Coordinates of C-alpha atoms in Angstrom, one line a residue:
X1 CA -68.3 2.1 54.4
X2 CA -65.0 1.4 54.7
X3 CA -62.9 5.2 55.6
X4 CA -59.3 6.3 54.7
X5 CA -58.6 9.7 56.6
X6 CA -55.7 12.1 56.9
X7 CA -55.8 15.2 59.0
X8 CA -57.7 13.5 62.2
X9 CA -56.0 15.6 64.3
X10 CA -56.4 19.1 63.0
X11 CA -58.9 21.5 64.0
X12 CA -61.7 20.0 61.3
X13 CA -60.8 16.7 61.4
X14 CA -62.0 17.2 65.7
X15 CA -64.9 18.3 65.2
X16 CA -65.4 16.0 61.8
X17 CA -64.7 12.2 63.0
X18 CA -67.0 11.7 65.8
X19 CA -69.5 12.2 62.9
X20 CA -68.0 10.0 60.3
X21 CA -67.3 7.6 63.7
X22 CA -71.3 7.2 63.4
X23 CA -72.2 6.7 60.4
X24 CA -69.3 4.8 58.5
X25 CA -68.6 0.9 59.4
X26 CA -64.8 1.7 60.2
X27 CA -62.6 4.5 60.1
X28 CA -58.4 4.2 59.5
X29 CA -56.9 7.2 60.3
X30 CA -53.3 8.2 59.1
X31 CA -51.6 10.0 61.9
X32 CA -47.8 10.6 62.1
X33 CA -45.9 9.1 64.7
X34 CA -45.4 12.3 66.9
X35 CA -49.3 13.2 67.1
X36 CA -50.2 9.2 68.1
X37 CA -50.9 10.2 71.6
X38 CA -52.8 13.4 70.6
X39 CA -54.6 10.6 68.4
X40 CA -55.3 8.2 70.6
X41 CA -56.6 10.8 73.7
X42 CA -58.8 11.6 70.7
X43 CA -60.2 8.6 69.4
X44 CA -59.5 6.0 71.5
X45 CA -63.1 5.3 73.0
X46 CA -64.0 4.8 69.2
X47 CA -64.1 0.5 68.9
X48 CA -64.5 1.4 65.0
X49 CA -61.1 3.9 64.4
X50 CA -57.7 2.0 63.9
X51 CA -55.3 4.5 63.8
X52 CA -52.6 3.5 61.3
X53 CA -48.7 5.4 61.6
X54 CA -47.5 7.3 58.4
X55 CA -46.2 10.3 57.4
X56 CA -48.3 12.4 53.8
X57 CA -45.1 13.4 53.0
X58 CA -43.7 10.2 52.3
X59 CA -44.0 8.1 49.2
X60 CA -45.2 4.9 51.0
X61 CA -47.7 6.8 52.7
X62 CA -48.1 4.0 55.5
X63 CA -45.5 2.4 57.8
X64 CA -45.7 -1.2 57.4
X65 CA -48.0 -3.8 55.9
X66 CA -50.8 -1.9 53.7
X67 CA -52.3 -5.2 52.4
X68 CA -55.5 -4.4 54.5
X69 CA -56.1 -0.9 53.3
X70 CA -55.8 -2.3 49.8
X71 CA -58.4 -4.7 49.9
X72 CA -60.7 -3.1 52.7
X73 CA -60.9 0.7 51.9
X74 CA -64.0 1.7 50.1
X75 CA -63.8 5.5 50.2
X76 CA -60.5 8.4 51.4
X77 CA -60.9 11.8 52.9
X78 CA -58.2 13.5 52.3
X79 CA -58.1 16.4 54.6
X80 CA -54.4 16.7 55.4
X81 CA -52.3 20.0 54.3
X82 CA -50.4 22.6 55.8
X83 CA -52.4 25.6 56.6
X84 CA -50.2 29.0 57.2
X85 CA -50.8 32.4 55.0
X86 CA -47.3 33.0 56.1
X87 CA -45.9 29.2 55.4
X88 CA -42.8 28.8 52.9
X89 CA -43.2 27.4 49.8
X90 CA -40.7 24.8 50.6
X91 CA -42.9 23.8 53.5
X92 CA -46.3 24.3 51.8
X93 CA -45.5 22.6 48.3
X94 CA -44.4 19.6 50.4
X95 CA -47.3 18.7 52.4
X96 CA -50.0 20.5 50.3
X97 CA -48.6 19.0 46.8
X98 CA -46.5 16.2 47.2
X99 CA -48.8 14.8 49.8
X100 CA -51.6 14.7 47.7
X101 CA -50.1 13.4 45.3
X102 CA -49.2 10.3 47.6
X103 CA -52.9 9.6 49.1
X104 CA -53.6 9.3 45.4
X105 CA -50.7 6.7 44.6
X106 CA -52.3 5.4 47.4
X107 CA -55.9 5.7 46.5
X108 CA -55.2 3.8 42.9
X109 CA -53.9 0.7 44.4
X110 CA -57.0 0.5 46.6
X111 CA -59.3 -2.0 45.1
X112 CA -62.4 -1.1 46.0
X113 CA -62.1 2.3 46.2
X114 CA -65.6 3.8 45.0
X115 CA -65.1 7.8 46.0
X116 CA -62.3 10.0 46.9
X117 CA -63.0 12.9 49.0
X118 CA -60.5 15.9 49.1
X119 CA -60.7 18.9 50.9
X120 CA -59.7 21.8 49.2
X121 CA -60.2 25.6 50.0
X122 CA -62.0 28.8 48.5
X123 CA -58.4 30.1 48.2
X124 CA -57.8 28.3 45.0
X125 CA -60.0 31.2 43.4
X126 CA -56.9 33.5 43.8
X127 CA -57.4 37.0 43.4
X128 CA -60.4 36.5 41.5
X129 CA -63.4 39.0 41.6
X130 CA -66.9 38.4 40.7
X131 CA -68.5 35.3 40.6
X132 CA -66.6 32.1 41.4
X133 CA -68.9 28.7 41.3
X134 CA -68.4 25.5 42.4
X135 CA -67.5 24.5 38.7
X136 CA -65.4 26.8 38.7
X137 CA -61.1 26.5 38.7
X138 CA -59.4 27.4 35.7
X139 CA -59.5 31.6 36.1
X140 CA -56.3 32.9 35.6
X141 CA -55.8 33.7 38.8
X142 CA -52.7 34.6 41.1
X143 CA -51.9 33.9 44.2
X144 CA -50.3 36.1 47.1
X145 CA -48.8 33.3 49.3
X146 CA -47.4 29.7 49.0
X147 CA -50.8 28.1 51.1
X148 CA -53.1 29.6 48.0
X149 CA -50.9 28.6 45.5
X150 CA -50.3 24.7 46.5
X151 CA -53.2 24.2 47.2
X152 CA -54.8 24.7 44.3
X153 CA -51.9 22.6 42.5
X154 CA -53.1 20.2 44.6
X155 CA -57.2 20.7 43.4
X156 CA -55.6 20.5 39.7
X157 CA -53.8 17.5 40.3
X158 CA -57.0 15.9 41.8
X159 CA -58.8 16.7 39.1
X160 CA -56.8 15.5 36.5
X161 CA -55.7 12.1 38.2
X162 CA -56.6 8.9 36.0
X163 CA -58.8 6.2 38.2
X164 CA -62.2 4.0 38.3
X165 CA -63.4 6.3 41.4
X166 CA -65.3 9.5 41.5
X167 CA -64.1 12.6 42.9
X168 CA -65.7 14.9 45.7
X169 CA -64.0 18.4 46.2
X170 CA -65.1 20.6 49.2
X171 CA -63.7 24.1 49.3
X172 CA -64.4 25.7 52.9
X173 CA -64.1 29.3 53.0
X174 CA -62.4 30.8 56.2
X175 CA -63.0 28.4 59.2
X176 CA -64.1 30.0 62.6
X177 CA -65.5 29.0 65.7
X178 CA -68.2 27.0 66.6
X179 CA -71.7 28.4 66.2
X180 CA -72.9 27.2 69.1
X181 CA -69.8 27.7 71.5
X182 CA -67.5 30.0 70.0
X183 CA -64.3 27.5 70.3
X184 CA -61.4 28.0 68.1
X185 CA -58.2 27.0 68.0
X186 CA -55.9 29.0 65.9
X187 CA -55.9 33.0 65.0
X188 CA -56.5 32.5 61.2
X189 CA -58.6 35.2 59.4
X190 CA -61.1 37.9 61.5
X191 CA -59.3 36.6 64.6
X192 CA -56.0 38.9 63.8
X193 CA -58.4 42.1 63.6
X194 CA -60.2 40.5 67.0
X195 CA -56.7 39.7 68.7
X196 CA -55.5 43.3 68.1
X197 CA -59.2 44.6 68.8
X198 CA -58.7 42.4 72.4
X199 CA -55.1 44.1 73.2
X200 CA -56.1 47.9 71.8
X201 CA -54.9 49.5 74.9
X202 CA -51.7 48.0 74.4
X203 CA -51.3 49.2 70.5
X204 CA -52.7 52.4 71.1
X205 CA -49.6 54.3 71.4
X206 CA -48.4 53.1 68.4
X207 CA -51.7 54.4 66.4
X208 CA -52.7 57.3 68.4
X209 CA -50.7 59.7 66.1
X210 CA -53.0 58.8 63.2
X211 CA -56.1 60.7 62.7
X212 CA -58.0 57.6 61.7
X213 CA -57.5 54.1 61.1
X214 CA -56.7 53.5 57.8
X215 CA -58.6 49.5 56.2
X216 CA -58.7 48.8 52.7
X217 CA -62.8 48.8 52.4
X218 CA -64.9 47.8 49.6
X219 CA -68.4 48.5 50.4
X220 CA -69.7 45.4 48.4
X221 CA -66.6 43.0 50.0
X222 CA -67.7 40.4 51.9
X223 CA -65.8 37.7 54.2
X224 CA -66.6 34.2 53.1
X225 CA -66.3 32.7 56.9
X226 CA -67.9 29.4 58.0
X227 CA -68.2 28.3 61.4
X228 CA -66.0 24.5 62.0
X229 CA -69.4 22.5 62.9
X230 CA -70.7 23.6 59.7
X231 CA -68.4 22.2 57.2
X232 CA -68.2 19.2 59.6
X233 CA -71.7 18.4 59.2
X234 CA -71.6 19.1 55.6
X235 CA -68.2 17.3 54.6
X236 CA -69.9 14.4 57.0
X237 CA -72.8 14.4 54.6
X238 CA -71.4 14.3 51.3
X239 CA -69.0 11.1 52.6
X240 CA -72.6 9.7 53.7
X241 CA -74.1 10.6 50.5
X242 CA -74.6 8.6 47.7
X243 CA -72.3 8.3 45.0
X244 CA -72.3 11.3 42.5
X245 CA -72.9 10.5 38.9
X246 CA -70.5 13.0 37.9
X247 CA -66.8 12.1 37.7
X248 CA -66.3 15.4 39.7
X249 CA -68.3 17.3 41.6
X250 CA -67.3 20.3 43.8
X251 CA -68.9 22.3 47.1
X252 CA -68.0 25.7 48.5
X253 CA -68.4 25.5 51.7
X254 CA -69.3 29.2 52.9
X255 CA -71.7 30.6 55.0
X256 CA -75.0 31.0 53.3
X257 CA -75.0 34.5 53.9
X258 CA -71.4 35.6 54.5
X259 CA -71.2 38.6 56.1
X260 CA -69.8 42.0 54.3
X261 CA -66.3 42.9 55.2
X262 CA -67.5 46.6 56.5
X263 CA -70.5 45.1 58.7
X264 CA -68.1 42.7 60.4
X265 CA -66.1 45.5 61.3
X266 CA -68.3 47.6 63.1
X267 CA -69.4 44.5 64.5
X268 CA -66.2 44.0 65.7
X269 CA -65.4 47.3 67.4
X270 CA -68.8 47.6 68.8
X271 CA -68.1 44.1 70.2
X272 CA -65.1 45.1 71.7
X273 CA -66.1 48.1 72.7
X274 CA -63.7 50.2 70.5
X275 CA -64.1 53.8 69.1
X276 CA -62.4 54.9 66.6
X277 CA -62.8 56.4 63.2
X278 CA -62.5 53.8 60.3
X279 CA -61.4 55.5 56.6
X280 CA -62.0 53.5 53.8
X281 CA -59.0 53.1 51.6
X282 CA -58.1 51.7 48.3
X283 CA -55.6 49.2 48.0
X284 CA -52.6 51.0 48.6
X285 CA -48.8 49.7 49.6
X286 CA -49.5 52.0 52.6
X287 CA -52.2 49.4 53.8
X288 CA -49.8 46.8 53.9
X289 CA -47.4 48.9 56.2
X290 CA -50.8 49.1 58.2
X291 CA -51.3 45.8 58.2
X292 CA -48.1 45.2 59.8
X293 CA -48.6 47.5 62.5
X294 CA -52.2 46.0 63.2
X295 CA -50.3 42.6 62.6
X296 CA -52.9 41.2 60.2
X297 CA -51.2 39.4 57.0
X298 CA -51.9 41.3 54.2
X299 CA -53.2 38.2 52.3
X300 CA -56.2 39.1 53.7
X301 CA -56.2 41.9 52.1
X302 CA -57.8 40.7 49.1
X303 CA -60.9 39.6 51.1
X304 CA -61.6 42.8 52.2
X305 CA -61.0 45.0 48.8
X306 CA -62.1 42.4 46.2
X307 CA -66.2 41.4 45.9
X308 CA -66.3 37.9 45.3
X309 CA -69.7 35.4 45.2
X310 CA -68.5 32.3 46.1
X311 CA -72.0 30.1 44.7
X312 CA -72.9 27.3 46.6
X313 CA -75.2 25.7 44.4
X314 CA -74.4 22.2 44.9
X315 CA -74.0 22.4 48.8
X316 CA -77.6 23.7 49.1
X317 CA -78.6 21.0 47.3
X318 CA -76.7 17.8 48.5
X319 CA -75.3 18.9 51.7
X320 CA -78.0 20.8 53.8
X321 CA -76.3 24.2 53.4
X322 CA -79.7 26.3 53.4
X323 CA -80.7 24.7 56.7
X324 CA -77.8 25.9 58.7
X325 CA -77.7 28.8 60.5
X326 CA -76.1 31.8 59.0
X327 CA -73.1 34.5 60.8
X328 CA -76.0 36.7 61.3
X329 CA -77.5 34.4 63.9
X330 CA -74.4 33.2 66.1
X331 CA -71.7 35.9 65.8
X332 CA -72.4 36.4 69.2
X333 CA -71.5 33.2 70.2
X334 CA -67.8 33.7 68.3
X335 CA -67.4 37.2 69.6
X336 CA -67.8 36.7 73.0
X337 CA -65.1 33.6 73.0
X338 CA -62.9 35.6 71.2
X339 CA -63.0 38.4 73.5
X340 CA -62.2 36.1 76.5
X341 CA -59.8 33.6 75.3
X342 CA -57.9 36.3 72.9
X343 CA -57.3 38.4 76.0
X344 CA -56.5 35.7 78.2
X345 CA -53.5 35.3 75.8
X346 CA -54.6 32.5 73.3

């Protein structure tokens, strides 16, 4: 198989192409001209990757002749969007939206085009509660921040787009670590609690004149994390799979059994050897002014307040879901990274 890929070079696409790199005949990744090097210190011991200069943002996608993507490509990951709970709209709409929408301009004039693969997010289920399935979209949620919104502007507009190939969606939940090593690359998620948790001494002035620390807690709330080797070997399957007989099909890429917000907590602490007294509280405008002392985003508030069961259904079944290993069995791994790198100053 013949592979169109954007987002090589973000924290997925790592850990994702040396799969891909093995199992698909060739591999033509878009990569904007200021991450070539980055790119090529990548990928360059790959004899099946041509990396090919472009830009998602702009309309003709590639620079240059596109006359061998046309007739060659067989099947497109597109894995390229702007990830920031804090991000503009401006900024987000762009990349998330409009880029989309020009890998698909792209993906129609590709002849022999058989399956395109986007990668959306969990997010796109708003502030849902309750049960949110992989057939799942159209919920009347809202959305807190600009990176939820496009996003799932972008999932609508790949559903609805008119063309002879079949659509895979795969909605990660919150990316951490690897399971086995603990790596991460960006503080997204849990890794604001574990930053602060990893520089308590020096935000303990600021909090010692509370009786407690104050979370918004729902007993039943849990955090629907994945580890980055995870949805890389699961993303890597369904592009290896065979084709789906649906027009559409959709995985939610979570962990199997995500861990409740209030476990991963005391977790946390323990792991971080913290003590303090945590009070459960509702969702409350004074949590957000908590948030910002903490420095978490309050986007994640939602997580923590709102019990949602992300079903996974289909990524049990086609992409090997129930065979990984769950939080339960390598938080260890991602705790005891965190701890060193986030105090080394990440």
């Amino acid at each position: 198989m013949k592979l169109f890929i954007t987002g090589s070079t973000g924290y997925l696409g790592k850990e994702l192409i040396p799969l891909l790199a093995k199992s698909q005949d060739h591999l033509y990744l878009l990569v904007r001209k200021n991450s070539l090097q980055k790119a090529r210190a990548l990928y360059s011991q790959y004899d099946n990757i041509t990396l090919v200069k472009g830009d998602l943002t702009e309309p003709d996608l590639i620079e240059g002749s596109v006359l061998e993507f046309l007739e060659n490509v067989e099947s497109i990951l597109h894995m390229g969007a702007f990830y920031d709970l804090k991000g503009d709209h401006p900024t987000c709409y762009m990349q998330n939206v409009l880029g989309t929408l020009n890998v698909l301009f792209f993906a129609k004039l590709c002849k022999k085009l058989k399956t395109f693969h986007y990668v959306s997010t969990i997010a796109v289920s708003g502030d849902h509660g309750g049960e949110f399935n992989e057939d799942d979209f159209y919920a009347s949620q809202n959305f807190s921040n600009p990176y939820s919104s496009t996003k799932y502007e972008a999932e609508r507009i790949v559903r609805n787009v008119k063309g002879d190939f079949k659509i895979k969606i795969y909605r990660p939940g919150i990316i951490i670590g690897h399971s086995e090593t603990g790596e991460f690359e960006k503080i997204d998620g849990p890794y604001y609690f574990w930053e602060r948790m990893a520089k308590f001494k020096s935000v303990a002035p600021a909090i010692t004149h509370l009786p407690f620390l104050p979370l918004p807690l729902n007993s039943k709330a849990t955090l629907p994390v994945v580890s980055v080797d995870h949805v890389a070997k699961m993303i890597a399957l369904g592009v290896a799979g065979e084709e789906s007989e649906e027009k559409i099909k959709c995985y939610q890429l979570v962990d199997r059994e995500a861990p409740k917000v209030e476990e991963l907590i005391y977790r946390s602490l323990a792991a971080f050897n913290i003590q303090t007294k945590i009070v459960s509280m509702d969702n409350h405008p004074l949590i957000e002014k908590s948030f910002d002392l903490l420095g978490i985003p309050s986007e994640i508030i939602h997580y923590m307040t709102t019990p949602v069961n992300y079903g996974n259904k289909n990524a049990k079944k086609d992409l090997g879901l129930k065979e990984l290993s769950s939080f339960d069995t390598y938080h260890e791994a991602i705790f005891k990274k965190a701890k060193k790198l986030l105090r080394e100053g990440k």
